[in-house]
CSV table of C-alpha atoms in Angstrom, one decimal:
chain,number,residue,atom,x,y,z
K,1,MET,CA,-4.4,13.5,-19.6
K,2,ASN,CA,-2.5,10.9,-17.5
K,3,LYS,CA,-3.4,7.2,-17.4
K,4,ILE,CA,-5.5,7.5,-14.2
K,5,ALA,CA,-7.6,10.4,-15.6
K,6,LYS,CA,-8.2,8.4,-18.8
K,7,GLN,CA,-9.4,5.4,-16.8
K,8,ILE,CA,-11.7,7.6,-14.6
K,9,GLU,CA,-13.2,9.2,-17.8
K,10,LYS,CA,-13.7,5.8,-19.5
K,11,TYR,CA,-14.8,3.5,-16.7
K,12,VAL,CA,-16.0,5.5,-13.7
K,13,ILE,CA,-17.8,8.6,-15.0
K,14,PRO,CA,-20.3,6.6,-17.1
K,15,GLU,CA,-21.3,4.7,-14.0
K,16,ILE,CA,-22.4,7.8,-12.1
K,17,SER,CA,-26.2,8.0,-12.4
K,18,SER,CA,-27.2,9.6,-9.0
K,19,LYS,CA,-27.4,13.3,-8.6
K,20,LYS,CA,-25.6,13.0,-5.3
K,21,PRO,CA,-23.2,10.1,-5.9
K,22,VAL,CA,-21.2,8.6,-3.1
K,23,PHE,CA,-18.6,6.0,-3.8
K,24,CYS,CA,-15.5,4.5,-2.3
K,25,VAL,CA,-12.0,4.6,-3.6
K,26,THR,CA,-10.1,1.7,-2.0
K,27,GLY,CA,-7.2,-0.6,-2.6
K,28,PRO,CA,-4.3,-2.1,-0.7
K,29,MET,CA,-1.6,-0.2,1.1
K,30,ALA,CA,0.4,2.1,-1.1
K,31,SER,CA,-1.6,1.3,-4.2
K,32,GLY,CA,-2.1,5.1,-4.9
K,33,LYS,CA,-5.6,5.8,-3.5
K,34,ASN,CA,-4.7,9.4,-2.7
K,35,PHE,CA,-3.5,10.1,-6.2
K,36,VAL,CA,-6.7,8.7,-7.7
K,37,CYS,CA,-8.8,10.8,-5.3
K,38,ALA,CA,-6.8,13.9,-6.3
K,39,GLU,CA,-7.7,13.2,-10.0
K,40,PHE,CA,-11.4,13.1,-9.0
K,41,GLU,CA,-11.1,16.3,-7.1
K,42,LYS,CA,-9.8,18.0,-10.3
K,43,LEU,CA,-13.2,17.1,-11.8
K,44,GLY,CA,-15.2,18.7,-9.0
K,45,PHE,CA,-15.6,15.8,-6.5
K,46,ILE,CA,-14.8,16.0,-2.8
K,47,SER,CA,-13.0,13.2,-1.0
K,48,ILE,CA,-12.6,12.4,2.7
K,49,ASP,CA,-9.6,10.3,3.9
K,50,LEU,CA,-11.0,7.8,6.4
K,51,ASP,CA,-7.5,7.0,7.6
K,52,LYS,CA,-7.1,10.6,8.8
K,53,GLU,CA,-10.6,10.5,10.3
K,54,VAL,CA,-9.6,7.3,12.1
K,55,HIS,CA,-6.7,9.2,13.7
K,56,LYS,CA,-9.1,11.9,14.9
K,57,VAL,CA,-11.3,9.2,16.5
K,58,LEU,CA,-8.3,7.5,17.9
K,59,GLU,CA,-7.3,10.7,19.7
K,60,GLU,CA,-10.7,10.8,21.3
K,61,LYS,CA,-10.6,7.1,22.2
K,62,THR,CA,-7.0,6.9,23.4
K,63,PRO,CA,-8.0,6.1,27.0
K,64,ASP,CA,-10.1,3.2,25.8
K,65,VAL,CA,-7.2,2.0,23.6
K,66,PHE,CA,-4.7,2.1,26.5
K,67,LYS,CA,-7.2,0.2,28.7
K,68,ALA,CA,-7.7,-2.4,25.9
K,69,PHE,CA,-4.2,-3.0,24.7
K,70,GLU,CA,-1.5,-1.6,26.9
K,71,LYS,CA,-1.0,-4.7,29.0
K,72,THR,CA,-1.0,-7.0,26.0
K,73,ALA,CA,1.6,-4.7,24.3
K,74,GLU,CA,3.8,-4.7,27.3
K,75,ASN,CA,3.7,-8.5,27.4
K,76,GLN,CA,5.1,-8.5,23.8
K,77,GLY,CA,7.7,-5.9,24.6
K,78,ILE,CA,5.9,-3.1,22.8
K,79,LYS,CA,5.4,0.3,24.3
K,80,ILE,CA,2.3,2.0,22.9
K,81,ARG,CA,2.5,4.9,25.4
K,82,THR,CA,5.1,7.6,24.8
K,83,GLU,CA,7.2,9.4,27.4
K,84,ASP,CA,4.8,12.3,27.3
K,85,ASP,CA,1.8,10.0,27.8
K,86,LYS,CA,0.6,10.0,24.2
K,87,LEU,CA,-0.4,7.1,22.0
K,88,ASP,CA,2.4,5.8,19.8
K,89,ARG,CA,0.3,4.9,16.7
K,90,ARG,CA,3.2,3.1,14.9
K,91,ALA,CA,3.8,0.9,17.9
K,92,LEU,CA,0.1,0.2,18.2
K,93,GLY,CA,0.0,-0.7,14.5
K,94,ALA,CA,2.8,-3.2,15.0
K,95,LEU,CA,0.8,-4.8,17.7
K,96,LEU,CA,-2.5,-4.8,15.9
K,97,PHE,CA,-1.3,-6.1,12.6
K,98,SER,CA,0.4,-9.1,14.3
K,99,SER,CA,-3.0,-10.5,15.3
K,100,PRO,CA,-6.4,-10.5,13.5
K,101,ALA,CA,-8.1,-10.8,16.9
K,102,LEU,CA,-6.4,-7.7,18.3
K,103,LEU,CA,-7.1,-5.8,15.1
K,104,LYS,CA,-10.8,-6.7,15.3
K,105,LYS,CA,-10.9,-5.6,19.0
K,106,HIS,CA,-9.5,-2.2,18.0
K,107,GLU,CA,-11.9,-1.8,15.1
K,108,ASP,CA,-14.8,-2.4,17.5
K,109,ILE,CA,-13.6,0.6,19.6
K,110,ILE,CA,-13.0,2.9,16.6
K,111,TYR,CA,-15.5,2.1,13.9
K,112,PRO,CA,-18.8,3.0,15.5
K,113,ALA,CA,-17.7,6.6,16.1
K,114,LEU,CA,-16.1,6.8,12.7
K,115,THR,CA,-19.3,5.7,11.0
K,116,GLU,CA,-21.3,8.4,12.7
K,117,ASN,CA,-18.7,11.1,11.8
K,118,ILE,CA,-18.7,10.2,8.1
K,119,LYS,CA,-22.5,9.9,7.9
K,120,ALA,CA,-22.7,13.5,9.3
K,121,PHE,CA,-20.1,14.6,6.7
K,122,ILE,CA,-22.2,13.1,3.9
K,123,LYS,CA,-25.4,14.7,5.2
K,124,SER,CA,-23.9,18.2,5.6
K,125,THR,CA,-22.2,18.0,2.2
K,126,ASN,CA,-25.4,17.0,0.4
K,127,GLU,CA,-27.3,19.8,2.1
K,128,LYS,CA,-25.1,22.5,0.7
K,129,LYS,CA,-27.0,24.9,-1.6
K,130,ASP,CA,-24.0,26.6,-3.0
K,131,ASP,CA,-20.7,25.1,-4.2
K,132,ARG,CA,-21.9,21.5,-3.8
K,133,PRO,CA,-19.4,19.0,-5.2
K,134,LYS,CA,-20.3,16.6,-8.0
K,135,GLY,CA,-20.0,13.7,-5.6
K,136,ILE,CA,-18.5,12.4,-2.4
K,137,ILE,CA,-15.6,10.0,-2.3
K,138,LEU,CA,-14.8,7.9,0.7
K,139,ASN,CA,-11.1,7.2,0.6
K,140,ALA,CA,-10.8,4.0,2.7
K,141,THR,CA,-9.0,0.7,2.7
K,142,VAL,CA,-11.4,-1.5,4.6
K,143,ILE,CA,-14.8,0.2,4.3
K,144,TYR,CA,-16.4,-3.2,3.9
K,145,LYS,CA,-15.9,-3.5,7.7
K,146,THR,CA,-18.3,-0.6,8.2
K,147,PRO,CA,-21.5,-1.8,6.5
K,148,LYS,CA,-23.4,1.4,7.3
K,149,LEU,CA,-20.9,3.4,5.3
K,150,LEU,CA,-20.6,0.8,2.5
K,151,ASP,CA,-24.4,1.0,2.1
K,152,LYS,CA,-24.0,4.7,1.3
K,153,CYS,CA,-21.7,3.9,-1.7
K,154,ASP,CA,-23.1,3.5,-5.2
K,155,PHE,CA,-20.1,1.5,-6.3
K,156,ILE,CA,-16.4,0.8,-5.4
K,157,VAL,CA,-13.4,2.1,-7.3
K,158,TYR,CA,-10.6,-0.4,-6.6
K,159,VAL,CA,-7.0,0.8,-7.2
K,160,GLN,CA,-4.4,-1.8,-8.1
K,161,ALA,CA,-0.6,-1.5,-8.3
K,162,GLY,CA,2.2,-4.0,-8.6
K,163,TRP,CA,3.6,-5.6,-5.4
K,164,ILE,CA,7.1,-4.3,-5.8
K,165,LYS,CA,5.9,-0.8,-6.6
K,166,ARG,CA,3.7,-0.8,-3.5
K,167,PHE,CA,6.5,-2.2,-1.3
K,168,ASN,CA,9.0,0.5,-2.4
K,169,ARG,CA,6.3,3.2,-1.9
K,170,ALA,CA,5.5,2.0,1.6
K,171,ARG,CA,9.1,1.8,2.6
K,172,LYS,CA,9.9,5.3,1.4
K,173,ARG,CA,6.6,7.0,2.4
K,174,ASP,CA,6.0,5.4,5.8
K,175,HIS,CA,9.5,4.7,6.9
K,176,MET,CA,8.4,1.2,8.0
K,177,ASN,CA,10.7,-1.8,8.2
K,178,GLU,CA,10.2,-4.8,6.0
K,179,ILE,CA,8.5,-6.9,8.6
K,180,GLN,CA,5.9,-4.2,9.4
K,181,ILE,CA,5.2,-3.7,5.7
K,182,MET,CA,4.8,-7.5,5.1
K,183,GLN,CA,2.4,-7.8,8.1
K,184,ARG,CA,0.1,-5.1,6.5
K,185,PHE,CA,0.4,-6.6,3.1
K,186,THR,CA,-0.5,-10.0,4.5
K,187,ALA,CA,-3.5,-8.6,6.4
K,188,GLN,CA,-4.8,-7.1,3.0
K,189,LYS,CA,-4.0,-10.0,0.7
K,190,ASN,CA,-7.6,-10.9,0.2
K,191,LEU,CA,-8.9,-7.3,0.0
K,192,LEU,CA,-10.4,-7.5,-3.5
K,193,ASP,CA,-12.2,-10.8,-2.6
K,194,ASP,CA,-13.6,-9.1,0.5
K,195,TYR,CA,-15.0,-6.3,-1.7
K,196,LYS,CA,-16.4,-8.8,-4.2
K,197,ALA,CA,-18.2,-10.5,-1.4
K,198,THR,CA,-20.2,-7.3,-0.7
K,199,GLY,CA,-22.0,-7.5,-4.0
K,200,LYS,CA,-21.2,-3.9,-4.8
K,201,LYS,CA,-20.2,-3.0,-8.4
K,202,ILE,CA,-16.4,-2.8,-8.5
K,203,ILE,CA,-14.5,-0.7,-11.1
K,204,VAL,CA,-10.7,-1.5,-11.2
K,205,ILE,CA,-8.2,1.3,-11.8
K,206,LYS,CA,-4.7,0.3,-12.6
K,207,ASN,CA,-2.0,2.6,-11.2
C-alpha cells in the first residue's frame, strides 16, 4: 500500500458517513489530484475531472469567449484564435491568469453551465440501481467558486505537495514556460485559505 492509499484509509474513509457520499479532491496546480483520485477509484469510487468538463463547456461557449476576450487579447499581443478558427486554450490561459478581473469574467461565462452539467452527473450516478459507485469525487481546483457544487460536497480532500515538486511536474507535464507556471501558482497561493473560509471540513493528503 502506497503512502497516498494509507492516508486515504486512515483519514478519509472514516469520515464517510453518507450512503451516497460526494466530496471534492482539490489542491493547487500539479499537486497530484489525479493520482489521489485514481487511488479512490481503486476502492470503488467514481471521479469526474472538472477541468475536462470545463473544456467541454468551453467548446460550447467559444463564440462567447471570442466576443468577450479577443479584442483585449489582441491589445496585449495575444492571439486566442488559431488559423483554423479554433480557440487556443493555452493562449487564453496566458491572458486570463494575467488578470484576476479577466479570469472572473471568464468564470462567469463558463461556471453556470458547468454547474448544471455536474449536478446532472451526480443525479444520474446516484439513480443507478446496478453497479453504483461507493461515492462520487469532484476533482476540481477551485470548486469553492461554484457554491452550488460545493454544497453537494460532504467534505474536502486537499492535496498538498512541495513547491519545487509541483513546479517540475508542471513544466514537464504541461510544457509551460516559467512565467506561465508562476502566474498560475500566484493565482492559487491562497487556495487552502479559500477552502477554509467555506467552513467545509478539510482533510489534508500529503503527496
